[in-house]
């Protein structure tokens, strides 16, 4: 008898990002699906990695992350949010934000625990909860601006609620948490044992003069939070897969127990390079303006089509409704646009456990202007009957 696996994730297949990116390659489509820039990253940062490799910084660094990098992260957090963070006990460098989220959930969750997740949700959240034997409690964000229904959150809280997962700026919708949301959250968690997982990988990718409402601004929320970040998003290098998790010492200590036997430590030359580069504040403070211009350029081009934009105040993404244009499912239309018109997008139904259909596609606009122009020229040929 040959061995067979009883799947821990029986209903999961390859992610929509993999599916649509493969289809884009196969059909030579412009990929506005998976979120990654197609323009070059900073040359100086590349040179720094190279210099550090040549200087022999190629061996394991400290399990919690290169101390020099943790020190500059702490300085950055203090200058942005006036929050003192201990670099030894409250930060762990991780191979990306996704890993940080998984590690935090695995550190906290016991079988049967409930985790509140807002849908549409980044695709890793629900499987990450389920693989730990915990139960996702799903709450829909309110269409079309995808705000949180806090009354619904109050109703869904139970004695089993272990965690609330937040993501601002939000993938896939581009919605952002505002002060009023923070007040509601503070009221709901005060005096409870509920943890917060705050996915802040798009921290700097926020537009329209809005302020990023990090958990780092609020000591009463920070004391119960794992906050996850990604350098891939900050420095236009999603393939670097490097990030970090900030959490109070007692939470970080449990996080590191999981981390140390999974990846143990992250690649060293990039940590050395980032330790040199991060003190350059302009390198991240300029991001909001830089990407807002791209969003606006894309919005302007798309006015030539019949797609209807939904509000996006941050992230890499702009949602468009195709209400009135087609009766196809989101996935069918996304596949047809890729195969027949040469533009790949992501169906937002992929961000719902039950595949809810809103007739909305997600477009990634962090591309060169020429890429966006060509993509919209192709979309103009899509002429629904
Ligand atoms: N959270 C969200 C909402 C994201 O969009 C991404 C991007 N993949 C991540 C986390 C993780 O980023 P990383 O590539 O650093 O794992
Ligand atoms: N975060 C990116 C997106 O939402 C891709 C991440 C991935 O491919 N897993 O498109």
Short mmCIF file of C-alpha atoms and ligand atoms in Angstrom, two decimals:
data_model
loop_
_atom_site.label_atom_id
_atom_site.label_comp_id
_atom_site.label_asym_id
_atom_site.label_seq_id
_atom_site.Cartn_x
_atom_site.Cartn_y
_atom_site.Cartn_z
CA UNK A 1 0.00 0.00 0.00
CA UNK A 2 1.45 3.39 -0.92
CA UNK A 3 1.11 6.29 1.51
CA UNK A 4 -1.69 8.79 0.98
CA UNK A 5 -2.22 12.14 2.63
CA UNK A 6 -5.37 13.14 4.46
CA UNK A 7 -5.34 16.75 3.34
CA UNK A 8 -5.28 19.45 5.98
CA UNK A 9 -6.71 21.84 3.38
CA UNK A 10 -8.99 19.61 1.32
CA UNK A 11 -10.84 22.38 -0.50
CA UNK A 12 -7.79 24.42 -1.47
CA UNK A 13 -6.30 24.56 -4.98
CA UNK A 14 -3.48 26.77 -6.40
CA UNK A 15 -4.13 30.44 -5.60
CA UNK A 16 -5.87 32.73 -8.04
CA UNK A 17 -2.62 34.73 -8.33
CA UNK A 18 -0.80 31.66 -9.62
CA UNK A 19 -3.66 30.73 -11.91
CA UNK A 20 -4.00 34.18 -13.48
CA UNK A 21 -0.26 34.84 -13.75
CA UNK A 22 0.26 31.49 -15.51
CA UNK A 23 -2.61 32.26 -17.85
CA UNK A 24 -1.12 35.70 -18.53
CA UNK A 25 2.22 34.14 -19.49
CA UNK A 26 0.53 31.50 -21.64
CA UNK A 27 -1.49 34.10 -23.56
CA UNK A 28 1.17 36.85 -23.52
CA UNK A 29 -1.31 39.06 -21.68
CA UNK A 30 -0.45 42.23 -19.76
CA UNK A 31 -0.58 41.16 -16.15
CA UNK A 32 -2.70 43.57 -14.10
CA UNK A 33 -3.66 40.58 -11.93
CA UNK A 34 -1.07 39.56 -9.34
CA UNK A 35 0.21 42.57 -7.38
CA UNK A 36 3.76 43.42 -8.39
CA UNK A 37 5.45 46.44 -10.01
CA UNK A 38 6.88 46.14 -13.53
CA UNK A 39 9.26 49.10 -13.12
CA UNK A 40 12.78 48.83 -11.70
CA UNK A 41 13.49 49.09 -7.99
CA UNK A 42 16.01 51.50 -6.46
CA UNK A 43 19.54 51.03 -7.91
CA UNK A 44 21.25 52.15 -4.72
CA UNK A 45 19.48 49.46 -2.72
CA UNK A 46 20.54 46.84 -5.28
CA UNK A 47 24.16 48.06 -5.05
CA UNK A 48 24.05 47.87 -1.26
CA UNK A 49 23.02 44.19 -1.41
CA UNK A 50 25.84 43.57 -3.83
CA UNK A 51 28.39 45.39 -1.67
CA UNK A 52 27.34 43.43 1.39
CA UNK A 53 27.60 40.12 -0.46
CA UNK A 54 31.11 41.03 -1.62
CA UNK A 55 32.02 42.13 1.92
CA UNK A 56 31.23 38.60 3.08
CA UNK A 57 27.86 39.18 4.74
CA UNK A 58 26.54 35.86 3.53
CA UNK A 59 26.19 33.78 6.68
CA UNK A 60 23.31 33.33 9.10
CA UNK A 61 22.37 36.47 11.00
CA UNK A 62 20.59 36.51 14.35
CA UNK A 63 17.41 34.43 14.44
CA UNK A 64 15.29 37.48 15.31
CA UNK A 65 16.73 39.53 12.45
CA UNK A 66 19.94 41.50 11.96
CA UNK A 67 20.25 43.73 15.06
CA UNK A 68 21.19 46.77 12.94
CA UNK A 69 18.04 46.31 10.88
CA UNK A 70 15.82 45.95 13.94
CA UNK A 71 17.37 49.14 15.33
CA UNK A 72 16.54 51.20 12.26
CA UNK A 73 13.01 49.74 12.09
CA UNK A 74 12.50 50.92 15.68
CA UNK A 75 13.73 54.41 14.74
CA UNK A 76 11.38 54.47 11.78
CA UNK A 77 8.40 53.41 13.92
CA UNK A 78 9.21 56.08 16.48
CA UNK A 79 9.49 58.82 13.90
CA UNK A 80 6.21 57.80 12.21
CA UNK A 81 4.06 56.82 15.18
CA UNK A 82 5.91 58.12 18.29
CA UNK A 83 5.81 54.62 19.69
CA UNK A 84 8.87 53.20 21.48
CA UNK A 85 9.44 49.57 20.45
CA UNK A 86 12.11 47.33 21.93
CA UNK A 87 14.29 46.00 19.09
CA UNK A 88 15.39 42.94 21.09
CA UNK A 89 12.03 41.72 22.36
CA UNK A 90 9.34 43.21 20.11
CA UNK A 91 10.44 42.83 16.46
CA UNK A 92 11.13 39.73 14.41
CA UNK A 93 12.37 39.90 10.82
CA UNK A 94 10.52 37.41 8.63
CA UNK A 95 10.61 36.08 5.07
CA UNK A 96 7.73 38.34 4.02
CA UNK A 97 4.41 39.50 5.41
CA UNK A 98 2.51 36.33 4.51
CA UNK A 99 4.87 34.26 6.64
CA UNK A 100 4.55 36.72 9.53
CA UNK A 101 0.75 36.37 9.42
CA UNK A 102 0.91 32.58 9.36
CA UNK A 103 3.40 32.51 12.20
CA UNK A 104 1.34 34.82 14.41
CA UNK A 105 -1.82 32.77 13.83
CA UNK A 106 0.00 29.53 14.53
CA UNK A 107 1.47 30.96 17.73
CA UNK A 108 -1.92 32.04 19.06
CA UNK A 109 -4.64 29.70 17.81
CA UNK A 110 -5.94 26.58 19.53
CA UNK A 111 -8.43 24.20 17.85
CA UNK A 112 -11.96 25.60 18.04
CA UNK A 113 -10.90 29.23 18.51
CA UNK A 114 -12.85 31.72 16.43
CA UNK A 115 -11.17 34.38 14.29
CA UNK A 116 -13.07 37.31 12.83
CA UNK A 117 -12.14 37.90 9.19
CA UNK A 118 -13.59 40.57 6.95
CA UNK A 119 -14.41 39.56 3.38
CA UNK A 120 -13.20 40.06 0.73
CA UNK A 121 -10.01 38.86 2.45
CA UNK A 122 -6.44 38.35 1.31
CA UNK A 123 -6.37 34.75 0.19
CA UNK A 124 -4.04 33.32 2.85
CA UNK A 125 -6.10 34.33 5.90
CA UNK A 126 -8.82 31.67 5.93
CA UNK A 127 -6.57 28.69 5.13
CA UNK A 128 -4.08 29.94 7.75
CA UNK A 129 -6.82 29.89 10.37
CA UNK A 130 -8.22 26.54 9.27
CA UNK A 131 -4.90 24.73 9.17
CA UNK A 132 -4.57 25.58 12.85
CA UNK A 133 -7.93 23.94 13.61
CA UNK A 134 -9.55 27.31 14.30
CA UNK A 135 -12.78 28.64 12.81
CA UNK A 136 -13.03 31.70 10.55
CA UNK A 137 -16.02 33.87 11.41
CA UNK A 138 -16.68 35.78 8.21
CA UNK A 139 -18.09 39.30 8.07
CA UNK A 140 -18.74 40.99 4.70
CA UNK A 141 -17.39 44.50 4.19
CA UNK A 142 -20.11 46.84 2.99
CA UNK A 143 -20.19 47.27 -0.80
CA UNK A 144 -19.21 49.52 -2.60
CA UNK A 145 -16.76 51.28 -0.27
CA UNK A 146 -16.02 48.16 1.74
CA UNK A 147 -16.29 49.68 5.23
CA UNK A 148 -16.53 47.54 8.35
CA UNK A 149 -20.00 46.94 9.84
CA UNK A 150 -19.06 47.27 13.52
CA UNK A 151 -22.54 46.34 14.76
CA UNK A 152 -22.14 43.07 12.93
CA UNK A 153 -18.74 42.60 14.60
CA UNK A 154 -20.36 43.06 18.02
CA UNK A 155 -22.95 40.43 17.12
CA UNK A 156 -20.34 37.93 15.97
CA UNK A 157 -18.11 38.20 19.05
CA UNK A 158 -18.46 35.09 21.22
CA UNK A 159 -16.60 33.61 24.19
CA UNK A 160 -14.56 31.69 21.60
CA UNK A 161 -13.38 34.80 19.72
CA UNK A 162 -9.59 34.69 19.91
CA UNK A 163 -8.62 37.20 17.27
CA UNK A 164 -9.75 39.91 14.86
CA UNK A 165 -7.83 40.19 11.57
CA UNK A 166 -7.49 43.63 10.03
CA UNK A 167 -5.89 44.80 6.80
CA UNK A 168 -5.44 48.49 6.04
CA UNK A 169 -4.88 49.67 3.37
CA UNK A 170 -6.89 46.73 2.17
CA UNK A 171 -6.25 44.13 -0.48
CA UNK A 172 -8.23 43.77 -2.76
CA UNK A 173 -10.47 46.83 -2.22
CA UNK A 174 -8.12 49.72 -1.35
CA UNK A 175 -10.34 50.69 1.61
CA UNK A 176 -8.57 52.12 4.68
CA UNK A 177 -9.35 52.18 8.39
CA UNK A 178 -10.28 55.63 9.72
CA UNK A 179 -10.28 57.13 13.23
CA UNK A 180 -13.93 56.18 13.73
CA UNK A 181 -13.08 52.53 12.97
CA UNK A 182 -10.31 52.64 15.55
CA UNK A 183 -12.70 53.97 18.20
CA UNK A 184 -15.14 51.15 17.47
CA UNK A 185 -12.36 48.59 17.64
CA UNK A 186 -11.08 50.03 20.93
CA UNK A 187 -14.56 49.77 22.45
CA UNK A 188 -15.06 46.22 21.26
CA UNK A 189 -11.77 44.76 22.48
CA UNK A 190 -11.41 46.72 25.74
CA UNK A 191 -11.39 44.33 28.70
CA UNK A 192 -11.44 41.21 26.50
CA UNK A 193 -8.73 38.65 25.75
CA UNK A 194 -9.08 39.21 21.99
CA UNK A 195 -5.88 39.53 19.94
CA UNK A 196 -5.52 41.62 16.80
CA UNK A 197 -3.65 40.61 13.69
CA UNK A 198 -3.05 43.78 11.75
CA UNK A 199 -1.77 43.31 8.21
CA UNK A 200 -0.15 46.65 7.40
CA UNK A 201 1.96 45.66 4.40
CA UNK A 202 0.51 48.63 2.45
CA UNK A 203 1.36 51.06 5.29
CA UNK A 204 2.83 53.71 2.98
CA UNK A 205 0.64 53.05 -0.02
CA UNK A 206 -2.14 55.38 1.08
CA UNK A 207 -3.69 58.20 -0.97
CA UNK A 208 -5.99 61.22 -0.85
CA UNK A 209 -4.24 62.72 2.23
CA UNK A 210 -5.53 59.93 4.42
CA UNK A 211 -3.55 58.92 7.50
CA UNK A 212 -2.48 55.31 8.01
CA UNK A 213 -4.21 54.18 11.20
CA UNK A 214 -1.54 51.77 12.40
CA UNK A 215 -2.10 49.78 15.58
CA UNK A 216 1.28 51.29 16.48
CA UNK A 217 -0.44 54.61 17.18
CA UNK A 218 -2.65 53.16 19.93
CA UNK A 219 -1.05 51.59 23.04
CA UNK A 220 -4.34 49.90 24.06
CA UNK A 221 -4.49 48.15 20.69
CA UNK A 222 -0.76 47.55 20.36
CA UNK A 223 -0.73 45.60 23.64
CA UNK A 224 -2.82 42.85 21.97
CA UNK A 225 -1.52 43.10 18.37
CA UNK A 226 0.73 41.31 15.95
CA UNK A 227 1.48 43.87 13.24
CA UNK A 228 2.86 42.57 9.96
CA UNK A 229 4.92 44.48 7.38
CA UNK A 230 6.61 43.73 4.04
CA UNK A 231 9.74 45.35 2.55
CA UNK A 232 8.64 43.94 -0.81
CA UNK A 233 5.81 46.48 -0.88
CA UNK A 234 7.89 49.41 0.38
CA UNK A 235 10.81 49.03 -2.01
CA UNK A 236 9.14 47.65 -5.15
CA UNK A 237 10.76 44.24 -4.74
CA UNK A 238 8.00 41.75 -4.00
CA UNK A 239 10.35 38.91 -4.92
CA UNK A 240 12.66 39.70 -2.00
CA UNK A 241 10.12 38.22 0.42
CA UNK A 242 11.34 40.07 3.48
CA UNK A 243 9.23 41.68 6.19
CA UNK A 244 8.79 41.86 9.93
CA UNK A 245 6.32 41.44 12.75
CA UNK A 246 5.99 43.89 15.65
CA UNK A 247 4.28 42.59 18.80
CA UNK A 248 4.62 43.07 22.58
CA UNK A 249 7.35 40.97 24.21
CA UNK A 250 5.11 38.18 25.54
CA UNK A 251 3.47 37.77 22.12
CA UNK A 252 6.78 38.02 20.27
CA UNK A 253 8.25 35.34 22.49
CA UNK A 254 5.56 32.86 21.35
CA UNK A 255 5.86 34.05 17.74
CA UNK A 256 9.58 33.26 17.82
CA UNK A 257 9.00 29.74 19.14
CA UNK A 258 7.16 28.98 15.90
CA UNK A 259 9.52 31.02 13.72
CA UNK A 260 12.72 29.42 14.98
CA UNK A 261 11.75 25.95 13.82
CA UNK A 262 10.28 27.04 10.53
CA UNK A 263 12.70 29.37 8.79
CA UNK A 264 14.94 30.28 11.77
CA UNK A 265 16.58 33.27 10.07
CA UNK A 266 16.14 35.30 6.87
CA UNK A 267 18.61 36.00 4.08
CA UNK A 268 21.46 38.16 5.32
CA UNK A 269 22.74 40.47 2.50
CA UNK A 270 19.32 42.07 2.05
CA UNK A 271 19.01 42.71 5.77
CA UNK A 272 22.41 44.44 5.80
CA UNK A 273 21.40 46.52 2.79
CA UNK A 274 18.05 47.52 4.29
CA UNK A 275 19.75 48.46 7.56
CA UNK A 276 21.79 51.00 5.55
CA UNK A 277 18.92 52.16 3.37
CA UNK A 278 15.95 52.47 5.74
CA UNK A 279 17.18 55.65 7.52
CA UNK A 280 16.54 57.41 4.18
CA UNK A 281 13.04 58.56 5.14
CA UNK A 282 12.21 59.93 1.73
CA UNK A 283 12.52 56.39 0.34
CA UNK A 284 9.18 55.49 1.94
CA UNK A 285 7.57 58.87 2.56
CA UNK A 286 7.35 59.48 -1.20
CA UNK A 287 5.42 56.30 -1.86
CA UNK A 288 1.89 57.61 -1.30
CA UNK A 289 2.30 60.40 -3.87
CA UNK A 290 4.18 58.22 -6.29
CA UNK A 291 1.49 55.54 -6.35
CA UNK A 292 -1.44 57.93 -6.15
CA UNK A 293 -0.23 59.37 -9.47
CA UNK A 294 -0.29 55.88 -10.94
CA UNK A 295 -3.77 55.21 -9.60
CA UNK A 296 -5.00 58.52 -11.03
CA UNK A 297 -3.31 57.91 -14.38
CA UNK A 298 -4.98 54.52 -14.60
CA UNK A 299 -8.38 55.93 -13.54
CA UNK A 300 -8.09 58.58 -16.25
CA UNK A 301 -7.23 56.05 -18.95
CA UNK A 302 -10.02 53.72 -17.85
CA UNK A 303 -12.61 56.49 -18.31
CA UNK A 304 -12.52 55.53 -21.98
CA UNK A 305 -14.02 52.13 -21.07
CA UNK A 306 -17.40 51.25 -19.61
CA UNK A 307 -15.90 49.80 -16.42
CA UNK A 308 -17.12 51.59 -13.28
CA UNK A 309 -14.42 52.43 -10.67
CA UNK A 310 -15.05 51.76 -6.97
CA UNK A 311 -13.28 53.94 -4.35
CA UNK A 312 -9.64 52.95 -3.67
CA UNK A 313 -7.63 54.98 -1.14
CA UNK A 314 -4.59 52.76 -0.88
CA UNK A 315 -2.77 49.52 -1.76
CA UNK A 316 -1.70 48.39 -5.23
CA UNK A 317 -5.23 47.89 -6.43
CA UNK A 318 -8.22 49.51 -8.07
CA UNK A 319 -11.53 47.66 -8.28
CA UNK A 320 -13.86 48.03 -11.27
CA UNK A 321 -17.46 46.92 -11.54
CA UNK A 322 -18.65 45.50 -14.86
CA UNK A 323 -22.29 45.78 -13.85
CA UNK A 324 -24.40 46.18 -16.99
CA UNK A 325 -21.54 45.05 -19.24
CA UNK A 326 -21.65 41.28 -18.91
CA UNK A 327 -23.52 38.49 -17.13
CA UNK A 328 -20.45 36.30 -16.93
CA UNK A 329 -19.03 35.27 -13.57
CA UNK A 330 -16.01 37.26 -12.44
CA UNK A 331 -13.68 34.34 -13.08
CA UNK A 332 -15.09 33.63 -16.54
CA UNK A 333 -14.75 37.27 -17.53
CA UNK A 334 -11.22 37.50 -16.08
CA UNK A 335 -10.20 34.42 -18.08
CA UNK A 336 -11.82 35.71 -21.27
CA UNK A 337 -10.17 39.13 -20.93
CA UNK A 338 -6.82 37.38 -20.52
CA UNK A 339 -7.22 34.93 -23.39
CA UNK A 340 -9.09 37.03 -25.93
CA UNK A 341 -8.06 40.60 -25.09
CA UNK A 342 -4.61 40.16 -23.52
CA UNK A 343 -5.23 41.72 -20.09
CA UNK A 344 -5.11 39.67 -16.87
CA UNK A 345 -7.03 40.79 -13.76
CA UNK A 346 -8.20 39.08 -10.57
CA UNK A 347 -11.86 38.15 -9.91
CA UNK A 348 -12.72 39.45 -6.44
CA UNK A 349 -14.87 36.35 -5.84
CA UNK A 350 -11.53 34.64 -5.12
CA UNK A 351 -11.34 36.67 -1.89
CA UNK A 352 -14.58 35.17 -0.53
CA UNK A 353 -14.81 31.70 0.97
CA UNK A 354 -18.12 31.06 -0.77
CA UNK A 355 -17.03 32.80 -4.01
CA UNK A 356 -19.50 35.71 -3.63
CA UNK A 357 -20.02 37.54 -6.91
CA UNK A 358 -20.22 41.34 -7.02
CA UNK A 359 -19.35 41.71 -10.73
CA UNK A 360 -16.07 43.28 -9.72
CA UNK A 361 -12.53 42.75 -11.03
CA UNK A 362 -9.29 43.81 -9.32
CA UNK A 363 -6.70 45.68 -11.39
CA UNK A 364 -3.13 46.24 -10.20
CA UNK A 365 -1.99 49.72 -11.29
CA UNK A 366 1.61 49.68 -10.02
CA UNK A 367 2.96 49.53 -13.57
CA UNK A 368 4.85 51.74 -16.00
CA UNK A 369 2.60 54.28 -17.75
CA UNK A 370 3.26 52.53 -21.06
CA UNK A 371 2.00 49.23 -19.58
CA UNK A 372 -1.18 50.86 -18.31
CA UNK A 373 -1.74 52.57 -21.68
CA UNK A 374 -1.32 49.34 -23.62
CA UNK A 375 -3.59 47.47 -21.20
CA UNK A 376 -6.38 50.04 -21.57
CA UNK A 377 -5.98 50.05 -25.37
CA UNK A 378 -6.55 46.32 -25.29
CA UNK A 379 -9.52 46.64 -22.92
CA UNK A 380 -11.11 49.11 -25.32
CA UNK A 381 -11.38 46.26 -27.83
CA UNK A 382 -13.52 44.36 -25.35
CA UNK A 383 -16.94 45.22 -26.61
CA UNK A 384 -19.68 43.50 -24.67
CA UNK A 385 -22.90 42.92 -26.53
N1 LIG B 1 -0.88 40.85 3.05
C1 LIG B 1 -1.45 41.37 1.97
C2 LIG B 1 -2.80 41.97 2.09
C3 LIG B 1 -0.79 41.34 0.74
O1 LIG B 1 -1.38 41.84 -0.35
C4 LIG B 1 0.49 40.78 0.68
C5 LIG B 1 1.19 40.76 -0.63
N2 LIG B 1 1.45 39.52 -1.11
C6 LIG B 1 1.05 40.26 1.86
C7 LIG B 1 0.33 40.31 3.02
C8 LIG B 1 2.38 39.62 1.98
O2 LIG B 1 3.46 40.14 1.40
P1 LIG B 1 4.81 39.34 1.26
O3 LIG B 1 5.06 39.23 -0.20
O4 LIG B 1 5.81 40.15 1.99
O5 LIG B 1 4.63 37.99 1.89
N1 LIG B 2 -0.19 40.23 -2.72
C1 LIG B 2 -0.22 39.97 -4.08
C2 LIG B 2 -1.61 40.14 -4.62
O1 LIG B 2 -2.56 40.25 -3.90
C3 LIG B 2 0.28 38.62 -4.53
C4 LIG B 2 0.62 37.64 -3.51
C5 LIG B 2 0.74 36.26 -4.02
O2 LIG B 2 0.92 36.01 -5.20
N2 LIG B 2 0.60 35.35 -3.13
O3 LIG B 2 -1.73 40.16 -5.80
#
